[in-house]
Every structure is written in C-alpha cells, then in structure tokens.
Coordinates of C-alpha atoms and ligand atoms in Angstrom, one line a residue:
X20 CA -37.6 166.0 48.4
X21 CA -35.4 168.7 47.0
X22 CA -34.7 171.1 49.9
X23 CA -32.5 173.1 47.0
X24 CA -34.3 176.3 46.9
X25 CA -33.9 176.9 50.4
X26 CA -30.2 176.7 50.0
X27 CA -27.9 179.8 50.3
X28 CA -26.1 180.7 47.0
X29 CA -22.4 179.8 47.5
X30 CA -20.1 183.2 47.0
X31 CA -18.6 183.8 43.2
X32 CA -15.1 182.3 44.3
X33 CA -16.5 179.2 45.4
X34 CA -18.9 179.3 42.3
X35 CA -16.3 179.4 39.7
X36 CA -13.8 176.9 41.8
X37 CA -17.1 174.8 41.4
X38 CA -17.4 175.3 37.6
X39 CA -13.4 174.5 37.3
X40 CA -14.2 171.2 38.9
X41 CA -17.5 170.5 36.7
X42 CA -15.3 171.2 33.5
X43 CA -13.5 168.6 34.6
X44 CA -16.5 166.4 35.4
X45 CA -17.8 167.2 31.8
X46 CA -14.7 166.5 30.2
X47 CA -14.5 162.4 31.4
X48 CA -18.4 162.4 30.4
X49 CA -17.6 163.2 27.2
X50 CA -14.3 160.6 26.6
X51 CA -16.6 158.0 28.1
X52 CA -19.6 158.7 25.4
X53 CA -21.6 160.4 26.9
X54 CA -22.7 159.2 31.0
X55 CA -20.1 158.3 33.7
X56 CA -21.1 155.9 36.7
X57 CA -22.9 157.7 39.4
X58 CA -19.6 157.0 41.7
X59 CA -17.4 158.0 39.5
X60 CA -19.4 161.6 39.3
X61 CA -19.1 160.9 43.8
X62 CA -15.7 160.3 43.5
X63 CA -14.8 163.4 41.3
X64 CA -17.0 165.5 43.4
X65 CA -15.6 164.5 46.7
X66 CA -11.9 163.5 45.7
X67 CA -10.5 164.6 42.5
X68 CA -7.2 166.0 42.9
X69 CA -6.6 169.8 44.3
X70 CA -10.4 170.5 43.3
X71 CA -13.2 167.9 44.9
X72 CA -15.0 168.5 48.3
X73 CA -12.8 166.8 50.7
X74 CA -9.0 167.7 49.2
X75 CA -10.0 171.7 48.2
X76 CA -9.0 173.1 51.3
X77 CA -13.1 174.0 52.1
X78 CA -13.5 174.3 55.5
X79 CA -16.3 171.4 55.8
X80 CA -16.7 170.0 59.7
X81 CA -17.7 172.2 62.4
X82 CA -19.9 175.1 62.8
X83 CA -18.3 177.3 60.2
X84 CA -18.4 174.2 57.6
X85 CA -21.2 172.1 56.5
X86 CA -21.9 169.4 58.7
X87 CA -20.6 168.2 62.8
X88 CA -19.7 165.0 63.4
X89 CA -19.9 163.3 67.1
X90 CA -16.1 164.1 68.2
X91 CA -17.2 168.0 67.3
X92 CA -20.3 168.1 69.9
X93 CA -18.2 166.5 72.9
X94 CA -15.2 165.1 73.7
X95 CA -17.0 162.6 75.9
X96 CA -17.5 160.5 72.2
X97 CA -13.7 160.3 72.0
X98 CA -13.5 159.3 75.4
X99 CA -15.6 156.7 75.2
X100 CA -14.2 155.4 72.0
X101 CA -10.9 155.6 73.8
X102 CA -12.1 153.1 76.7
X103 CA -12.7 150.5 74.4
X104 CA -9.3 151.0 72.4
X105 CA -7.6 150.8 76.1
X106 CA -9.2 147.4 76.5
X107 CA -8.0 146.2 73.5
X108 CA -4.3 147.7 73.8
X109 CA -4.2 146.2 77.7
X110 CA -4.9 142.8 75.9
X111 CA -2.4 143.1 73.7
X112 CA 0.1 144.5 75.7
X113 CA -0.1 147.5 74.1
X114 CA 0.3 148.6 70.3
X115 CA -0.3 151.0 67.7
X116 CA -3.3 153.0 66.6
X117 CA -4.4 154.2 63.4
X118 CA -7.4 156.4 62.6
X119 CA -9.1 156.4 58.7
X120 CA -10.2 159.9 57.7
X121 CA -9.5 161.7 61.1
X122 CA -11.4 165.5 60.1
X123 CA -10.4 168.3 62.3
X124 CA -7.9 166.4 64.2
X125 CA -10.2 166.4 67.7
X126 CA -11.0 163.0 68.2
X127 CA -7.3 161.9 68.0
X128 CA -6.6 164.4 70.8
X129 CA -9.5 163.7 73.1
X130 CA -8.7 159.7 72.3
X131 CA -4.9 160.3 73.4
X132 CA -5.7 162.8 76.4
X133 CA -7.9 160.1 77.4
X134 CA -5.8 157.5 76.5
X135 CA -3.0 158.7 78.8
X136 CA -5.3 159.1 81.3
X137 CA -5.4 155.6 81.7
X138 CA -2.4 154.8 81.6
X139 CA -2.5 153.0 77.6
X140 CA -1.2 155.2 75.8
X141 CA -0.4 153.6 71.8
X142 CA 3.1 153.4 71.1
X143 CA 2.2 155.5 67.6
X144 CA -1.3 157.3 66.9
X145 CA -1.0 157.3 63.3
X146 CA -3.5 159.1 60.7
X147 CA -4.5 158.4 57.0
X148 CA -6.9 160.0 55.6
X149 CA -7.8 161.0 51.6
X150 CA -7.6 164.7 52.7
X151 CA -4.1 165.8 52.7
X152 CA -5.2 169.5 53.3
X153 CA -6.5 168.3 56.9
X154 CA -3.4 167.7 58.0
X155 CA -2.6 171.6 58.9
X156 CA -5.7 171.4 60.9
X157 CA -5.0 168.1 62.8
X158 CA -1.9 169.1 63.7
X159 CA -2.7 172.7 64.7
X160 CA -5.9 170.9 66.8
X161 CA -3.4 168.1 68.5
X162 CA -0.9 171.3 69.6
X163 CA -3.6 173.2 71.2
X164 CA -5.1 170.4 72.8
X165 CA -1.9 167.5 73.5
X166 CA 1.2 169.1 72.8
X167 CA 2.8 167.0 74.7
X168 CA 1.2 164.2 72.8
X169 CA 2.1 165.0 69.2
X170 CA 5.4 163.3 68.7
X171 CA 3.4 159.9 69.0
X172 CA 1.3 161.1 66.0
X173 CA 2.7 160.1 62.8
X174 CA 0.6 161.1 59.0
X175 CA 0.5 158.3 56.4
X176 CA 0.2 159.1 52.9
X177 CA -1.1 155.4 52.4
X178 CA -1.8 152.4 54.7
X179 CA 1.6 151.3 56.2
X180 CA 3.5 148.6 55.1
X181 CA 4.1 146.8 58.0
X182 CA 0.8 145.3 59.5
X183 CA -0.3 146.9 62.8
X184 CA -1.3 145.6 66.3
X185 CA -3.6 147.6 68.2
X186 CA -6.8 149.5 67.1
X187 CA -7.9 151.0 63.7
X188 CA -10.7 153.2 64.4
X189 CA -13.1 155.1 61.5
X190 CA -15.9 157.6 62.6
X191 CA -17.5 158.6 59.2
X192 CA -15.2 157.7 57.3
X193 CA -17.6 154.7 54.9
X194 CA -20.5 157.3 54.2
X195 CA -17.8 159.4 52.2
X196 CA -17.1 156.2 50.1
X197 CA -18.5 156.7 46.6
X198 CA -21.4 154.8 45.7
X199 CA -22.7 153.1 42.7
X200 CA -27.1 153.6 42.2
X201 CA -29.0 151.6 40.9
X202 CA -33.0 151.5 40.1
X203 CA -35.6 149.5 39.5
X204 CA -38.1 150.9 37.0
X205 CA -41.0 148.2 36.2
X206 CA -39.2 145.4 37.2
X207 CA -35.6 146.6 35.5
X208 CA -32.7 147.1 36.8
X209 CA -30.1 149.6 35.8
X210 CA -27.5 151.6 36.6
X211 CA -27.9 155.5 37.1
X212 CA -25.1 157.3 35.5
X213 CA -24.4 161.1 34.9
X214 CA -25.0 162.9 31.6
X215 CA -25.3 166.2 30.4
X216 CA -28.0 168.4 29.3
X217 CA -26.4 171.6 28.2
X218 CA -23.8 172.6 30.5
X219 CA -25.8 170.9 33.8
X220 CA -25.7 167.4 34.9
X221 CA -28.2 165.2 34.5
X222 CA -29.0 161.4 35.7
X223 CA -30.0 158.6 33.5
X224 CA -30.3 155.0 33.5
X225 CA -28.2 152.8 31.6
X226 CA -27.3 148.7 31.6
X227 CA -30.9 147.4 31.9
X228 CA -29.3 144.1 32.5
X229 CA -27.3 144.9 35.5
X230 CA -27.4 142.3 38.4
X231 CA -26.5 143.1 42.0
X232 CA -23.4 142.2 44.0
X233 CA -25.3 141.5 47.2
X234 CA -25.4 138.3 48.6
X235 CA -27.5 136.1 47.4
X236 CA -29.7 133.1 48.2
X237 CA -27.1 130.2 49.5
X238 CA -24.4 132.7 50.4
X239 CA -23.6 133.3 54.1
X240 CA -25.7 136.3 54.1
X241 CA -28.4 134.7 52.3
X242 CA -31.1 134.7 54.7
X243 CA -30.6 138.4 55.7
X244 CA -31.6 139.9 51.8
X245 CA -33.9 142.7 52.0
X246 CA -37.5 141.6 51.1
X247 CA -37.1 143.0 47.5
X248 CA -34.5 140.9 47.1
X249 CA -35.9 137.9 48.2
X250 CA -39.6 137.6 46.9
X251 CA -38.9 137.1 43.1
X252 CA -36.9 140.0 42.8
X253 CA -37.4 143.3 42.0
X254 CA -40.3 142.5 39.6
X255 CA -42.9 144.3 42.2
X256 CA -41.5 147.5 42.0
X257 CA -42.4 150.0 39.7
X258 CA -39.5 152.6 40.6
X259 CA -37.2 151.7 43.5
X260 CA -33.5 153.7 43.7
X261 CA -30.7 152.9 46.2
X262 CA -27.0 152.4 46.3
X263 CA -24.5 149.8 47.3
X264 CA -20.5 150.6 47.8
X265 CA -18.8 148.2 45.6
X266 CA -15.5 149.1 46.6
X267 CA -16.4 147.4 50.3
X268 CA -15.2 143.5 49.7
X269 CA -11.3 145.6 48.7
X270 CA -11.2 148.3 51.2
X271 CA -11.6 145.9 53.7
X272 CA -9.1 143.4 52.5
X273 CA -6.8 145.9 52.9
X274 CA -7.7 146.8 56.2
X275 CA -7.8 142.8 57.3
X276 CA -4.1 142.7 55.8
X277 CA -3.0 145.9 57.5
X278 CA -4.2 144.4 60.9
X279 CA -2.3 141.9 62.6
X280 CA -3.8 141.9 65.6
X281 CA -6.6 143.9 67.6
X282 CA -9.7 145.7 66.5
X283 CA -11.2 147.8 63.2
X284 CA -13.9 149.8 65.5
X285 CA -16.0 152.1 62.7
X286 CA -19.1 153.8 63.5
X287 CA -21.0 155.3 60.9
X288 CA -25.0 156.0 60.2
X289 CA -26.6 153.3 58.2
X290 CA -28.7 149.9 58.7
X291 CA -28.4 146.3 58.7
X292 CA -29.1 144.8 55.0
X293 CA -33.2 144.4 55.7
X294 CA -33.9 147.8 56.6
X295 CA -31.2 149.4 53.8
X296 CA -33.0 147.8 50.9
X297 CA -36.6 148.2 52.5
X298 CA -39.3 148.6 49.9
X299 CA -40.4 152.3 51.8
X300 CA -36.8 153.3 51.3
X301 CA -37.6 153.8 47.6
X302 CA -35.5 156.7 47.0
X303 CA -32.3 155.5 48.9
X304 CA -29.8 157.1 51.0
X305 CA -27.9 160.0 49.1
X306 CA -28.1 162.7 51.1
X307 CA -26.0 166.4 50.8
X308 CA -24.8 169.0 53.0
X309 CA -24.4 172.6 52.5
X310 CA -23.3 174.8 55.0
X311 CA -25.6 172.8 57.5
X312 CA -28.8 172.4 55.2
X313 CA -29.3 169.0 54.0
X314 CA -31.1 168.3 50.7
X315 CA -30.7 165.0 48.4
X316 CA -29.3 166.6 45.2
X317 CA -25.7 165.4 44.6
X318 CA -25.3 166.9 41.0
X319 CA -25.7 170.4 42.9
X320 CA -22.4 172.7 42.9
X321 CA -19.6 169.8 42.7
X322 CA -17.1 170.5 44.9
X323 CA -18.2 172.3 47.3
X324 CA -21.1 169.9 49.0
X325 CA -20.5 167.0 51.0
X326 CA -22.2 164.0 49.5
X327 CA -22.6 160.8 51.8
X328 CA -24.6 157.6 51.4
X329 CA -26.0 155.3 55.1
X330 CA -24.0 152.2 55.2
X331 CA -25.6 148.8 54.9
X332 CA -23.7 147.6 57.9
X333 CA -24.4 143.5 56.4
X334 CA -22.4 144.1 53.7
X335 CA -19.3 145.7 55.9
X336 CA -20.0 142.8 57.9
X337 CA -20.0 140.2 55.2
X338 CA -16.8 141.8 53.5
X339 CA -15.1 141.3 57.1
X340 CA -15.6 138.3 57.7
X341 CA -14.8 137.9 53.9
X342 CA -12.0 139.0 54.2
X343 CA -10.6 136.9 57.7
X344 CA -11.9 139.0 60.1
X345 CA -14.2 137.9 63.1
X346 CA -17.3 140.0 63.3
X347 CA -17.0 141.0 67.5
X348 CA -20.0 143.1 68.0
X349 CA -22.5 145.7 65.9
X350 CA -25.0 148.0 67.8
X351 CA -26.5 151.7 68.3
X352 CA -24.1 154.3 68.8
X353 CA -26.6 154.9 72.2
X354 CA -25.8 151.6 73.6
X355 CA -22.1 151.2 72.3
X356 CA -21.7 154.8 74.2
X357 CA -23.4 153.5 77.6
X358 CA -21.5 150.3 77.3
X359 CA -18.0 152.2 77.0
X360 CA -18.8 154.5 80.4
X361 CA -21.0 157.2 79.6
X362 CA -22.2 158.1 82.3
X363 CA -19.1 157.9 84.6
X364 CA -17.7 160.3 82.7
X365 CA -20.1 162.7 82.4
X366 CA -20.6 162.6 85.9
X367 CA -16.5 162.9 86.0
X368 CA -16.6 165.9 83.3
X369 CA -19.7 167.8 85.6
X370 CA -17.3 167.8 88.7
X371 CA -14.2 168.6 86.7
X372 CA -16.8 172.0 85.1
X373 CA -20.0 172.3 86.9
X374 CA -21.1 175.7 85.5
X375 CA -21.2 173.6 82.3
X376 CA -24.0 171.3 83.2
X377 CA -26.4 172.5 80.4
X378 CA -24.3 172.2 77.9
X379 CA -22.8 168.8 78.8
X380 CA -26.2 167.4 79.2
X381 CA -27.3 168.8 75.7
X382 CA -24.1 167.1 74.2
X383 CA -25.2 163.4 76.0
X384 CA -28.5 163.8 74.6
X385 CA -27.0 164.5 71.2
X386 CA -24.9 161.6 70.8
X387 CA -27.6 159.3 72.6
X388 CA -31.2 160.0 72.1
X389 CA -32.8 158.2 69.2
X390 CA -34.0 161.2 68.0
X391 CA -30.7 162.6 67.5
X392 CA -27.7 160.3 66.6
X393 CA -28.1 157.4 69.1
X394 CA -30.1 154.6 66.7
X395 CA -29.2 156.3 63.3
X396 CA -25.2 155.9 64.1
X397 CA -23.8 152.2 64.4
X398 CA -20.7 150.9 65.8
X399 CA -19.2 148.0 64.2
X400 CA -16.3 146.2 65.7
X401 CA -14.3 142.9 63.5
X402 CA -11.4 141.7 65.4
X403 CA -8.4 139.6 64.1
X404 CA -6.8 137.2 66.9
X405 CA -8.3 138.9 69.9
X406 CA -11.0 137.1 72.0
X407 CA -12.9 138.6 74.9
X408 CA -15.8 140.2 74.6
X409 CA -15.5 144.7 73.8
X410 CA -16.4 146.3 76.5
X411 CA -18.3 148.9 73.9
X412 CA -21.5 145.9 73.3
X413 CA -21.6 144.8 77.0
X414 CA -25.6 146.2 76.9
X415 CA -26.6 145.2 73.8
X416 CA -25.0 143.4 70.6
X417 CA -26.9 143.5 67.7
X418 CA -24.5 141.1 65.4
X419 CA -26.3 138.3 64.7
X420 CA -29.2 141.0 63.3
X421 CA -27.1 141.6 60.3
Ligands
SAM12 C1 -17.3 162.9 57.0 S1 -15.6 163.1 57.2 C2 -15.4 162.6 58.8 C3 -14.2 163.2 59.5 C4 -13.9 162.8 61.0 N1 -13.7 161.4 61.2 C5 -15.0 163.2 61.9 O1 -15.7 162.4 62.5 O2 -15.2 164.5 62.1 C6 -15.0 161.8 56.2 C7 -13.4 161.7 56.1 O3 -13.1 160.4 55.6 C8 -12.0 160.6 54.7 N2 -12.0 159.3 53.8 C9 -12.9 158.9 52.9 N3 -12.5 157.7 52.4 C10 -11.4 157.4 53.1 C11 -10.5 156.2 53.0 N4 -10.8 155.3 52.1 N5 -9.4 156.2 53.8 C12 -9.2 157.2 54.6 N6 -10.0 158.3 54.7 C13 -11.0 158.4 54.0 C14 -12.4 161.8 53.9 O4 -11.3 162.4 53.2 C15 -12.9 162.7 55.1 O5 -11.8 163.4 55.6

C-alpha cells in the first residue's frame, strides 16, 4: 500500500532543503559502493546534522506538523503518567526525573503541574532529546504553561554523568530509532539496503547469508520466537519483510547505567515478539507521516517525513533485563491509563471545565478505545532497586506475555 499519490506536494523550499539532504544521502551510497543499510538511510533521514527530519527545525508534532502524539490530545496522558512517577518518587523519597525525546515540551509541563499538585515534585526535571532545535519550543511551552516550574528543568546535551534516582520516562521516543530490514525471499534472508537508480533511491537486497540477532532457541526468550522463527525457519516463506532495532541491547545499557534507582516508564506502539514477527505481518512495520497522511514509503522526500517502525516490546524487554534491569510491568496504553486514575481525573478536569465535556470525552476515547491508541500503544516499565508493584498495571500486566 503506497498511499503516495494522495500526498500533498511539499512547497519548493522544503523541496530543495530535501534535495540538499538526499545529496548527502547519495554521496555515503556512493563511498560505501554503491547501497547503504536501510538504518543508516533512517538515520540520515531523521538525524543527520542541521538537515534530517527531527534536527531541521520542521515543525513536526501537532496540528500544524505531521503527526500528534498522546500528551498533544490531553493533558490527562501526562497526568496520569505523572501519578505513577509520584509513586515511584514517594518511594524513593523523592529524586530526579529525566524525559528521552520530550517533542513540544507539553508533557513535561502537564507531568510537573501535576506533579506539584501532589505534592512530589522531582528535585530536577531534566530533558535529552536528539533534537536540539526543540529546545526553543520546550522552553517557550514550559513558560506558558509552569513558569514557575522552569528553573527545575535542566537540557542535557547527552545522558548525565552522574547516575539518577527517580523516573526516566520515554513517550515515542523507540519508534524514531532507526531500524535495520530484513527479508525473506524463497527461504533467504538478506538485508535491504538503499541504492540509486538515477538520482532516486531505490531498495535492494544484499548479504543473503545474514542471520538474525533475535533470541534464539535456549536463550531466555527462547520460547516466545515468532512462529517463523521457530518452525524450521524462514524456509516457508516466499517473501516476508520486517525490521528489528539493533541498536536496542546498547541504548538500554546506557539507560540501566544512567539509573541508579527507580523506574525507565516508555510507552510506545508496537507488539510483543509473536505478534511483531507474525507470518500476516509480511510487509513489516515502516510506516511515514506527512503532514498527517500516512503511507509506507520511507525513501519519499528525506528530510522532511517522519519515518517510525512498531516496537517489538520482547526485545526491549529482553535488552532490560539484559542489561540488569527488572522487567516491573508491560500492558495497553488503555489499561496502564485506567490503572494510573483515569477516570478520577477526568471526572476532576469536567468539574474544573464543564462546558468542555465533549471535547474531554473525545480526548479519553482517543487515548483509550482500541480502535484508536488504547491496544496499539504499550507501556513498558523495568525498575532497578525498587520493589512494589506500579500503580500504572494494577488492572492488567501483560509481562509474562512477552
Ligand atoms: C515521535 S517524537 C516524540 C516526541 C514526544 N515525546 C511526544 O510524545 O510528543 C520522537 C522524539 O524522540 C527523539 N529521539 C529519538 N531517539 C532518541 C534518543 N536515543 N534519545 C533521546 N531522544 C531521542 C527524537 O529526536 C524526537 O524528538
């Protein structure tokens, strides 16, 4: 499915700031004879310096951008989120947060606001994210919203040094990972790279040898394999395409090393392991968006679409616990929502506003109903010398599904 022709033409500034990036992009193809690695082609698109998606300056989240994320339609996502960092602050006596890729700035505001409200604030709110150019926005969001809150907020420009108790919370921040793809073409496996024909990019399969890093049979996560990868292999399967995020097993490393204590809360769209790698998911996950179109072309106008892959949640699971973390809970964005007092405050936020009843009621059903974000969106919490129970899987914990 290639929604592309519906897609409106970008204006000629943002055409030729496109062609300045794919010169680029032709330019390593051609010093690396001939294809780069599909992630590399992600990574340039999305992150190369002063001219990919998410460090241009584009405006990207929101209505005027290309996509809106759950802290966009209502604060009550933040709110949530921020009950079950308060838990995990009380615990600890309090502590430090830090947020990974924090977009327009809104959910660390509605997090603090809330935050304050009950009476757990974090001694620092502190924000890293690959997109320096957001920073502008984040801090322009946090001084409309919680002036009196931004001297607690501190940018990094990389994870800290010193290890951090508290909370490290994500929201959409692994689908913007780049990806590696791979496909399976009468039995094969290789690995898709970019190419050129002409000026325009082009896929094609190289390294017909290439062997998966998923877990495999006598590993922990051995008995969770997708069905292709457990009945002999991929030999079935006359064309099968998806992705895996090899960078996974190292980010979170460094995110087990930057946590001394508390909670890495990340909440993303993507499945558990048997359901990513499903033999009807034949074309995998890529997906793009375009000023709020979605088609599945990433080699489209680099630069200036967002390109995302779903999250196999067993392999962010596996690299936790890899990496010394304890995996604390996993479940729908729906049930993590319910769990972390929902309804009490949207019964709160309906008292504080009643003339906004319609739209507050629209916003619960987008964040909740299954047709809408509430099974396609996952929370995943791994904890590092912190015990109870979340609060946020109360209703439902999925873990031991992954
Ligand atoms: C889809 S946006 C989500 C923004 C925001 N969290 C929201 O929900 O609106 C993804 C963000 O994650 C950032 N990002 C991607 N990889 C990252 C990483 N390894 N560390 C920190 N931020 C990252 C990107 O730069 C981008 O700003």
């Amino acid at each position: 499915m290639h929604f592309t022709d519906t897609l409106p033409t970008p204006p000629a500034e943002a055409l030729a700031h496109s062609e300045q990036l794919a010169q680029h992009i032709r330019a390593a193809i051609a010093s690396h004879g001939g294809s780069i690695p599909f992630r590399e082609f992600m990574r340039m698109a999305l992150y190369e310096p002063g001219l990919g998606y998410y460090v241009a300056g584009l405006r990207k989240i929101g209505v005027e951008g290309d996509f809106i994320t759950a802290p966009e339609i209502s604060p009550l996502f933040s709110q949530c989120l921020a009950n079950q960092c308060a838990q995990v602050l009380a615990e600890l006596g309090g502590g430090d947060m830090l947020e990974l890729g924090a977009g327009s700035g809104v959910m660390a505001a509605d997090m603090l606001l809330r935050l304050e409200k009950l009476g757990c604030l974090p001694q620092r709110y502190r924000i890293l994210d690959l997109s320096p150019e957001l920073r502008d926005r984040q801090r322009q969001t946090l001084q409309a919203k919680a002036p009196h809150l931004l001297a607690r907020v501190e940018w990094l420009d990389a994870l800290p040094e010193k290890t951090i108790r508290g909370v490290i919370v994500g929201n959409e921040v692994l689908d913007a990972m780049p990806v590696e793809v791979f496909q399976v073409t009468e039995g094969e496996m290789h690995s898709v790279h970019v190419k050129l024909e002409g000026d325009n990019f082009a896929f094609t399969a190289r390294n017909p040898s290439l062997t998966l890093p998923l877990s495999g049979e006598g590993t922990k996560a051995g008995e969770h394999l997708a069905p292709p990868l457990t009945r002999g292999g991929w030999k079935g399967f006359l064309s099968y395409t998806s992705e895996y995020n090899p960078a996974l097993p190292g980010w979170m490393r460094s995110m087990a090393d930057t946590l001394e204590a508390g909670a890495l809360l990340l909440i993303d769209y993507g499945y558990e392991q048997q359901d990513y790698y499903h033999p009807d998911r034949n074309e995998g996950t890529l997906i793009c968006h375009y000023q709020h179109r979605v088609h599945n072309n990433p080699l489209l106008y680099p630069g200036l679409q967002d390109i995302t892959a779903s999250v196999d949640f067993t392999a962010v699971a596996a690299a936790g616990v890899d990496a010394g973390l304890e995996l604390t809970g996993y479940t729908t964005q729906a049930a993590f929502l319910a769990s972390s007092g929902l309804e009490e405050l949207f019964i709160a936020a309906l008292d504080a506003n009643p003339d906004n009843q319609y739209q507050l009621a629209q916003q619960v059903r987008t964040l909740s109903l299954p047709s809408e974000m509430g099974d396609r969106f996952k929370v995943i919490a791994l904890s590092k010398g912190f015990t109870p129970p979340l609060i946020g899987f109360r209703l439902a914990n999925r873990k031991q599904h992954l």
